[in-house]
Short mmCIF file of C-alpha atoms in Angstrom, two decimals:
data_model
loop_
_atom_site.label_atom_id
_atom_site.label_comp_id
_atom_site.label_asym_id
_atom_site.label_seq_id
_atom_site.Cartn_x
_atom_site.Cartn_y
_atom_site.Cartn_z
CA MET A 1 -0.23 0.38 0.07
CA ASN A 2 2.74 2.18 1.32
CA SER A 3 4.60 2.31 -2.07
CA LEU A 4 0.94 2.49 -4.26
CA THR A 5 0.38 5.53 -2.71
CA LYS A 6 4.46 6.84 -3.70
CA ASN A 7 4.11 5.71 -7.15
CA ASP A 8 1.07 7.89 -7.28
CA LYS A 9 2.07 10.47 -5.65
CA THR A 10 4.85 11.02 -8.21
CA HIS A 11 2.66 10.52 -10.89
CA ARG A 12 0.85 13.07 -9.79
CA GLY A 13 3.71 15.43 -9.24
CA MET A 14 4.99 14.68 -12.88
CA ALA A 15 1.79 15.51 -14.42
CA GLY A 16 1.38 18.95 -12.09
CA ASN A 17 4.63 19.63 -13.24
CA ILE A 18 4.29 18.73 -17.39
CA MET A 19 0.74 20.44 -17.02
CA GLN A 20 1.74 23.72 -15.21
CA MET A 21 4.97 23.70 -18.74
CA ALA A 22 2.65 23.59 -20.67
CA PHE A 23 -0.18 26.60 -19.03
CA LEU A 24 3.35 28.96 -20.03
CA ILE A 25 4.41 27.53 -23.15
CA CYS A 26 0.66 28.42 -24.30
CA MET A 27 0.85 31.85 -22.56
CA LEU A 28 3.78 32.53 -24.01
CA LEU A 29 2.07 31.58 -27.10
CA LEU A 30 -1.09 33.30 -26.83
CA LEU A 31 -0.67 36.67 -25.24
CA HIS A 32 2.60 37.65 -26.49
CA PRO A 33 2.41 36.73 -30.22
CA SER A 34 3.10 40.25 -31.44
CA ASP A 35 7.10 40.44 -29.15
CA ALA A 36 7.84 37.72 -30.88
CA LEU A 37 8.21 39.97 -34.95
CA SER A 38 10.48 42.89 -32.44
CA GLN A 39 12.98 42.12 -34.20
CA SER A 40 11.52 44.34 -37.06
CA GLY A 41 12.66 48.18 -37.77
CA ARG A 42 8.99 49.51 -37.92
CA ARG A 43 6.22 49.51 -35.03
CA HIS A 44 3.14 51.90 -35.68
CA VAL A 45 3.62 53.77 -32.04
CA ASN A 46 0.83 52.35 -29.44
CA THR A 47 -1.04 55.83 -28.90
CA GLY A 48 -3.91 54.16 -26.39
CA SER A 49 -3.06 50.56 -24.15
CA ASN A 50 -6.93 49.11 -25.92
CA ILE A 51 -6.63 46.89 -22.51
CA MET A 52 -10.14 46.18 -21.68
CA VAL A 53 -11.18 44.04 -18.34
CA GLU A 54 -14.72 42.37 -18.97
CA ALA A 55 -17.34 39.74 -16.72
CA LYS A 56 -19.47 37.06 -17.81
CA ALA A 57 -21.61 34.91 -15.92
CA GLY A 58 -22.76 31.66 -18.28
CA TYR A 59 -25.38 28.52 -17.32
CA GLY A 60 -24.82 24.69 -18.98
CA PHE A 61 -24.57 21.43 -18.52
CA LEU A 62 -22.17 18.27 -18.76
CA ILE A 63 -22.84 16.75 -21.08
CA PRO A 64 -22.56 12.29 -19.69
CA HIS A 65 -20.40 11.24 -22.74
CA ARG A 66 -20.16 7.85 -21.51
CA LEU A 67 -22.61 5.68 -19.48
CA GLU A 68 -20.91 5.82 -16.02
CA MET A 69 -21.19 9.44 -15.87
CA GLU A 70 -24.80 9.41 -15.63
CA ILE A 71 -25.21 10.85 -12.90
CA PHE A 72 -23.21 13.63 -13.53
CA ASN A 73 -25.74 15.13 -15.60
CA SER A 74 -27.01 18.32 -13.93
CA HIS A 75 -26.85 22.10 -14.70
CA PHE A 76 -25.06 24.81 -13.31
CA PRO A 77 -23.88 28.11 -13.30
CA SER A 78 -20.15 29.69 -13.99
CA PHE A 79 -18.65 32.89 -13.85
CA GLU A 80 -15.77 34.26 -16.02
CA ILE A 81 -13.61 37.82 -15.36
CA SER A 82 -10.60 38.94 -17.77
CA ILE A 83 -8.78 41.64 -19.31
CA SER A 84 -7.87 42.18 -22.74
CA LYS A 85 -6.25 43.89 -25.42
CA GLN A 86 -7.43 44.84 -28.89
CA THR A 87 -5.34 44.86 -31.45
CA PHE A 88 -4.63 47.66 -33.82
CA GLY A 89 -2.36 45.99 -36.44
CA GLY A 90 0.95 46.45 -34.38
CA SER A 91 2.56 43.92 -36.33
CA ARG A 92 1.19 41.96 -40.19
CA TRP A 93 -0.70 39.10 -37.86
CA GLU A 94 -3.06 41.46 -36.24
CA TYR A 95 -4.41 43.26 -40.03
CA MET A 96 -4.47 39.42 -41.13
CA TYR A 97 -7.06 38.75 -38.32
CA ALA A 98 -8.54 41.45 -38.45
CA TYR A 99 -7.15 43.04 -34.56
CA PRO A 100 -8.27 40.11 -33.29
CA ILE A 101 -8.95 40.27 -28.84
CA ILE A 102 -6.30 39.17 -26.83
CA GLY A 103 -6.75 38.55 -23.41
CA LEU A 104 -6.44 36.37 -19.86
CA ALA A 105 -9.61 34.29 -18.58
CA TYR A 106 -10.26 33.47 -14.66
CA TRP A 107 -13.37 30.88 -14.98
CA TYR A 108 -14.98 28.98 -11.81
CA SER A 109 -17.72 27.26 -11.55
CA ASN A 110 -19.34 24.64 -9.02
CA LEU A 111 -20.63 21.63 -11.53
CA GLY A 112 -23.86 21.17 -10.09
CA THR A 113 -22.66 21.06 -6.24
CA SER A 114 -20.93 17.22 -7.25
CA PRO A 115 -19.88 15.89 -4.03
CA TYR A 116 -17.67 14.15 -7.02
CA LEU A 117 -16.42 15.94 -9.01
CA GLY A 118 -16.28 19.29 -6.47
CA ASP A 119 -15.55 22.77 -8.32
CA ALA A 120 -13.68 24.51 -11.25
CA HIS A 121 -11.47 26.52 -11.71
CA ALA A 122 -9.22 27.83 -14.86
CA ILE A 123 -7.40 30.51 -16.22
CA TYR A 124 -6.10 30.55 -20.05
CA PRO A 125 -5.22 32.91 -22.45
CA TYR A 126 -7.04 33.14 -25.74
CA ILE A 127 -7.15 34.80 -28.44
CA ASN A 128 -10.09 36.74 -30.57
CA PHE A 129 -10.48 36.46 -33.67
CA PRO A 130 -13.45 39.01 -35.59
CA ILE A 131 -16.21 37.07 -37.46
CA THR A 132 -17.98 40.10 -39.68
CA PRO A 133 -17.17 44.02 -40.85
CA PRO A 134 -15.96 46.03 -37.64
CA LYS A 135 -19.92 48.12 -37.08
CA SER A 136 -21.32 48.37 -32.96
CA VAL A 137 -22.88 44.32 -33.84
CA ARG A 138 -19.64 41.99 -34.18
CA LEU A 139 -19.32 38.44 -34.43
CA TYR A 140 -16.21 36.10 -33.09
CA PHE A 141 -15.01 32.79 -32.61
CA ARG A 142 -12.54 32.55 -29.29
CA ALA A 143 -10.51 30.59 -28.58
CA GLY A 144 -7.91 29.62 -25.68
CA ILE A 145 -7.21 27.03 -23.54
CA GLY A 146 -4.69 27.10 -20.52
CA LEU A 147 -4.55 24.81 -16.66
CA GLY A 148 -7.42 23.31 -14.94
CA TYR A 149 -7.54 22.44 -11.60
CA LEU A 150 -10.45 20.14 -10.55
CA THR A 151 -11.22 21.01 -6.59
CA LYS A 152 -12.26 16.36 -6.38
CA ARG A 153 -10.26 13.77 -8.54
CA PHE A 154 -10.77 10.07 -8.74
CA ASP A 155 -9.43 7.88 -6.32
CA ARG A 156 -10.41 3.61 -5.34
CA LEU A 157 -10.93 3.85 -2.28
CA ASP A 158 -12.77 7.96 -2.16
CA ASN A 159 -13.92 8.65 -4.13
CA TYR A 160 -14.26 6.14 -6.96
CA LYS A 161 -17.65 7.26 -8.74
CA ASN A 162 -15.71 10.29 -10.25
CA THR A 163 -14.83 8.05 -13.81
CA ALA A 164 -14.56 11.87 -15.41
CA ILE A 165 -10.67 13.09 -13.92
CA GLY A 166 -8.31 11.29 -11.78
CA SER A 167 -6.28 14.56 -11.41
CA HIS A 168 -6.79 18.08 -9.84
CA LEU A 169 -4.43 19.29 -12.35
CA ASN A 170 -5.30 19.43 -16.26
CA ALA A 171 -5.62 21.55 -19.82
CA ALA A 172 -8.72 23.75 -20.10
CA VAL A 173 -9.52 24.44 -23.56
CA SER A 174 -12.27 26.17 -24.48
CA ALA A 175 -13.60 27.17 -27.73
CA SER A 176 -17.14 29.89 -27.83
CA LEU A 177 -19.32 32.29 -30.66
CA GLU A 178 -18.66 35.05 -29.79
CA LEU A 179 -21.32 38.64 -30.51
CA ARG A 180 -20.29 42.38 -29.11
CA ALA A 181 -22.20 45.26 -29.34
CA ARG A 182 -21.17 49.15 -28.82
CA ILE A 183 -23.76 50.02 -25.59
CA VAL A 184 -21.94 53.81 -25.47
CA ASN A 185 -18.52 54.86 -25.78
CA ARG A 186 -16.36 51.66 -24.25
CA LEU A 187 -19.30 49.26 -22.85
CA TYR A 188 -20.12 46.59 -24.24
CA PHE A 189 -23.09 43.41 -24.34
CA THR A 190 -21.14 40.37 -24.91
CA GLY A 191 -23.07 36.96 -25.06
CA SER A 192 -21.58 33.63 -26.26
CA ILE A 193 -22.37 30.10 -27.16
CA ALA A 194 -19.51 28.30 -25.80
CA LEU A 195 -17.82 24.98 -24.91
CA THR A 196 -15.49 24.39 -22.10
CA HIS A 197 -13.44 21.19 -21.31
CA PHE A 198 -11.37 19.65 -19.04
CA SER A 199 -8.45 16.93 -20.03
CA ASN A 200 -5.28 15.48 -19.07
CA GLY A 201 -4.33 13.47 -21.50
CA SER A 202 -4.27 9.87 -20.46
CA MET A 203 -1.39 11.52 -18.21
CA LYS A 204 -3.20 10.29 -15.53
CA THR A 205 -6.45 7.85 -15.42
CA PRO A 206 -9.79 7.77 -15.44
CA ASN A 207 -9.52 10.76 -18.23
CA TYR A 208 -12.93 10.43 -20.03
CA GLY A 209 -12.83 14.05 -20.01
CA ILE A 210 -15.12 16.51 -18.19
CA ASN A 211 -16.96 19.00 -21.34
CA ILE A 212 -19.69 21.65 -20.60
CA PRO A 213 -21.60 23.49 -23.05
CA SER A 214 -22.73 26.63 -21.95
CA ILE A 215 -24.85 30.15 -23.03
CA TYR A 216 -22.64 34.11 -21.66
CA ALA A 217 -24.14 37.28 -20.83
CA GLY A 218 -21.57 39.67 -19.76
CA VAL A 219 -19.99 43.78 -20.36
CA ALA A 220 -17.02 44.89 -21.63
CA TYR A 221 -15.34 47.83 -20.31
CA LYS A 222 -12.34 49.80 -22.65
CA LEU A 223 -10.23 51.38 -20.09
CA SER A 224 -8.03 54.05 -22.12
CA LYS A 225 -9.58 56.14 -25.61
CA GLU A 226 -9.48 53.58 -28.61
CA ASN A 227 -6.70 53.14 -30.16
CA ALA A 228 -6.79 55.31 -33.15
CA TYR A 229 -4.35 52.33 -35.63
CA THR A 230 -7.38 49.86 -34.91
CA ARG A 231 -8.99 52.00 -37.82
CA SER A 232 -6.49 51.27 -39.99
CA LYS A 233 -6.54 49.48 -43.35
CA LEU A 234 -2.29 50.13 -43.85
CA LEU A 235 -0.42 46.43 -44.33
CA PRO A 236 2.10 46.46 -42.58
CA GLU A 237 5.46 45.44 -44.24
CA LEU A 238 6.47 41.51 -44.99
CA TYR A 239 7.93 39.68 -41.79
CA PRO A 240 9.62 35.86 -41.69
CA TYR A 241 7.31 33.19 -41.33
CA GLU A 242 4.72 34.64 -43.03
CA PHE A 243 3.61 33.65 -47.23
CA ASP A 244 5.76 35.71 -49.46
CA GLY A 245 5.01 35.87 -52.83
CA LYS A 246 8.10 33.23 -53.92
CA LYS A 247 7.13 29.19 -54.34
CA TRP A 248 8.89 27.51 -52.03
CA PHE A 249 7.64 24.49 -49.24
CA GLN A 250 8.68 23.50 -46.32
CA VAL A 251 10.22 19.93 -44.70
CA GLN A 252 9.50 19.55 -40.80
CA PHE A 253 11.18 17.15 -39.45
CA GLY A 254 10.62 16.50 -35.12
CA ALA A 255 11.43 13.95 -32.03
CA GLY A 256 8.88 14.39 -28.53
CA LEU A 257 7.96 12.90 -25.37
CA GLY A 258 5.74 12.17 -23.19
CA TYR A 259 4.15 9.44 -20.49
CA LYS A 260 0.83 8.84 -20.27
CA ASN A 261 -1.63 6.81 -17.53
CA THR A 262 -3.52 2.94 -17.41
CA ASP A 263 -5.98 2.34 -15.84
CA ALA A 264 -5.49 -1.47 -16.74
CA GLU A 265 -4.24 -4.30 -14.38
CA ALA A 266 -1.15 -4.32 -14.17
CA GLY A 267 -1.70 -0.06 -14.61
CA GLY A 268 0.99 3.02 -13.97
CA SER A 269 3.00 4.67 -16.17
CA TYR A 270 5.15 4.24 -18.85
CA MET A 271 6.97 6.66 -22.08
CA VAL A 272 5.79 7.51 -25.16
CA TYR A 273 8.49 8.47 -28.12
CA ALA A 274 6.75 10.23 -31.71
CA MET A 275 9.22 11.42 -34.80
CA TYR A 276 6.80 12.25 -38.18
CA ALA A 277 8.14 15.17 -39.93
CA ASN A 278 5.40 17.10 -43.09
CA ILE A 279 6.52 18.09 -46.39
CA LEU A 280 3.75 21.24 -46.10
CA LYS A 281 3.11 23.99 -49.29
CA GLN A 282 1.64 27.95 -48.93
CA VAL A 283 -1.10 28.02 -49.69
CA SER A 284 -2.39 31.00 -48.11
CA PHE A 285 -1.15 34.31 -46.42
CA LYS A 286 -2.40 32.40 -43.05
CA SER A 287 -2.29 28.08 -44.12
CA ARG A 288 0.43 25.20 -46.04
CA LEU A 289 -1.12 22.18 -46.36
CA GLY A 290 0.43 18.71 -47.66
CA PHE A 291 1.35 15.50 -45.52
CA GLY A 292 2.86 14.11 -43.58
CA LEU A 293 4.78 10.87 -41.54
CA ASP A 294 5.15 9.04 -38.07
CA VAL A 295 6.65 7.12 -36.12
CA SER A 296 5.76 6.09 -32.71
CA TYR A 297 6.25 4.08 -29.25
CA ASP A 298 3.79 3.87 -26.13
CA GLY A 299 4.75 2.34 -23.67
CA THR A 300 1.13 0.95 -22.77
CA ASP A 301 1.34 -1.39 -25.81
CA ARG A 302 4.25 -3.19 -25.13
CA MET A 303 2.60 -3.66 -21.36
CA ILE A 304 -0.22 -4.98 -22.81
CA LEU A 305 1.09 -6.74 -25.52
CA GLU A 306 2.99 -8.70 -22.66
CA THR A 307 0.53 -9.36 -20.20
CA SER A 308 -2.14 -10.49 -23.05
CA SER A 309 0.03 -13.20 -24.08
CA GLY A 310 1.70 -13.51 -21.20
CA GLU A 311 5.37 -13.74 -21.59
CA LYS A 312 8.15 -11.43 -22.81
CA LEU A 313 8.56 -9.13 -25.67
CA ASP A 314 12.45 -9.89 -27.31
CA SER A 315 12.04 -6.81 -29.57
CA PHE A 316 11.12 -4.06 -29.45
CA ILE A 317 9.39 -3.28 -33.11
CA PRO A 318 6.64 -4.72 -33.33
CA ILE A 319 5.26 -2.48 -30.34
CA VAL A 320 6.18 0.68 -33.33
CA LYS A 321 3.32 2.27 -34.54
CA THR A 322 4.12 4.23 -38.39
CA GLY A 323 1.75 6.26 -40.16
CA GLY A 324 0.90 8.25 -42.73
CA ASN A 325 -1.25 11.50 -41.88
CA LEU A 326 -2.81 14.44 -44.04
CA ALA A 327 -1.41 18.38 -42.52
CA TRP A 328 -2.36 21.46 -42.17
CA GLU A 329 -1.10 24.47 -40.54
CA LEU A 330 -2.24 27.17 -39.38
CA MET A 331 0.00 30.44 -38.41
CA ILE A 332 -0.21 33.34 -36.44
CA SER A 333 3.02 35.26 -36.35
CA ARG A 334 5.51 32.79 -34.41
CA VAL A 335 2.79 30.57 -33.33
CA SER A 336 1.25 28.33 -35.57
CA PHE A 337 -1.73 25.41 -34.66
CA VAL A 338 -0.67 21.82 -36.11
CA LEU A 339 -3.82 19.62 -37.53
CA ASN A 340 -2.42 16.10 -38.50
CA ILE A 341 -5.74 13.37 -39.51
CA GLY A 342 -4.42 10.64 -40.35
CA GLY A 343 -3.56 5.94 -40.24
CA TYR A 344 -2.09 4.24 -39.65
CA PHE A 345 0.49 1.11 -42.07
CA SER A 346 2.29 -1.10 -38.82
CA GLY A 347 2.13 -1.83 -35.68
CA GLN A 348 0.76 -4.91 -33.88
CA TYR A 349 -1.16 -3.78 -31.16
CA LYS A 350 -4.13 -0.79 -32.68
CA THR A 351 -6.93 -1.24 -30.41
CA GLU A 352 -7.75 1.55 -30.56
CA GLY A 353 -8.42 2.18 -34.62
CA GLY A 354 -6.70 2.31 -36.77
CA ILE A 355 -7.22 6.67 -37.33
CA TYR A 356 -6.08 8.68 -35.11
CA GLU A 357 -5.68 13.29 -35.32
CA LYS A 358 -2.66 15.25 -33.75
CA PHE A 359 -3.32 19.22 -32.79
CA ALA A 360 -0.15 20.86 -32.38
CA ILE A 361 0.33 23.58 -30.95
CA ARG A 362 4.14 24.97 -31.65
CA TYR A 363 6.07 28.80 -30.83
CA TYR A 364 9.21 28.99 -34.05
CA PHE A 365 12.06 30.56 -32.50
CA ASN A 366 13.45 31.18 -35.53
CA GLN A 367 12.68 30.47 -39.33
CA SER A 368 14.33 26.84 -38.94
CA ILE A 369 13.67 25.80 -35.09
CA TYR A 370 10.99 25.46 -32.68
CA THR A 371 9.13 23.17 -29.94
CA SER A 372 5.55 22.15 -29.95
CA ILE A 373 2.91 21.07 -27.75
CA THR A 374 0.46 18.01 -28.57
CA LEU A 375 -2.37 15.93 -28.59
CA LYS A 376 -2.54 12.62 -30.27
CA ALA A 377 -5.95 11.27 -30.22
CA HIS A 378 -7.96 8.65 -31.65
CA TYR A 379 -11.56 8.76 -32.89
CA ALA A 380 -10.96 12.25 -30.96
CA ARG A 381 -10.78 10.68 -27.61
CA ALA A 382 -6.91 11.34 -25.90
CA ASP A 383 -4.57 9.63 -26.29
CA TYR A 384 -0.79 11.62 -25.02
CA ILE A 385 0.75 14.55 -24.88
CA THR A 386 4.11 15.07 -25.88
CA PHE A 387 6.47 17.81 -25.50
CA GLY A 388 9.32 18.42 -29.13
CA LEU A 389 11.20 20.09 -31.21
CA GLY A 390 11.21 20.56 -34.29
CA TYR A 391 13.44 21.86 -37.25
CA ASN A 392 11.59 23.88 -40.87
CA LEU A 393 14.08 23.77 -43.82
CA ASN A 394 12.63 25.81 -46.18
CA ILE A 395 13.29 24.53 -49.60
CA LYS A 396 11.89 27.49 -52.62
CA TYR A 397 11.05 26.16 -55.56
CA TYR A 398 10.81 28.72 -58.52
#
């Protein structure tokens, strides 16, 4: 019992450290994309801070996407406060995305006062992308990712009915469709339909995840006079990492590692290793499209095969999975979001199915080297998270 307790504490500590690292990277990626272009010589003068404070209240429910989660099927309120900034075109990416709003939000809900789930807290940076033209009423799409904390988690003895989450610290993801209407001068009404998601990426099982659709209403107040450049439509000069009109493509190589937890009979935490290569073509100012190849090793596959067969494997080769995929990369200055959808070529153990998805957030240190956080899933169910480095080789063929 003591060894189990010690291992459990070790796993929780590892998960906590990784989640905190992921949160810090996400803060860097989403709150400082314009700083990444500070090497450029020309910057607009910031004649106004464009800082806003926002508060909103919502009402939603938890989706019982598993039979065991029916006991959590209740309706409950949630609340959010945030500080945000209206971009004004100081960097080219701001113009390209129609002057989005960037901010940092704190979110809270009692999750229906569930004795098994407890309360939920989240803090995350976000970007609010305009969809419609700038008028007194405007539609936005908002996306954010950060750190979530649940006051109660699964415990085999004390909280065995909480089959949703096995850890206190989790990734928190928010996506919403938001309407903003100017009431007077610097005061705005906001209304939105949102989905909030908590998951630890299988770092600690169980990890069915928590999905909360909600509707919100609130107000936003701009603390100072609007920056004049918000209304400017001048196109700034070209910067690195963005489309320059030439014919070229990228060959990307990368590797990452992570770990995942399993609740199988011989459960525990196991390392995951992944390598990949992508070939992408610039198809617009914002995105690249192409295909990729993956090679991965999941330690839980070996454990399950050895447990089911009753004998040790002589080689790791049967465990290695190879796959091919379609790849799409969306670029925002030095930050990019990468989506891969593909299927496996080989691998002896594929109980999750032959189709997989990958979603990655990258930060480019320069035109060649980047770091990334990648979530791998099967049929939209999270499998594991890896942290890695990559190299981007630009090849011009014009």
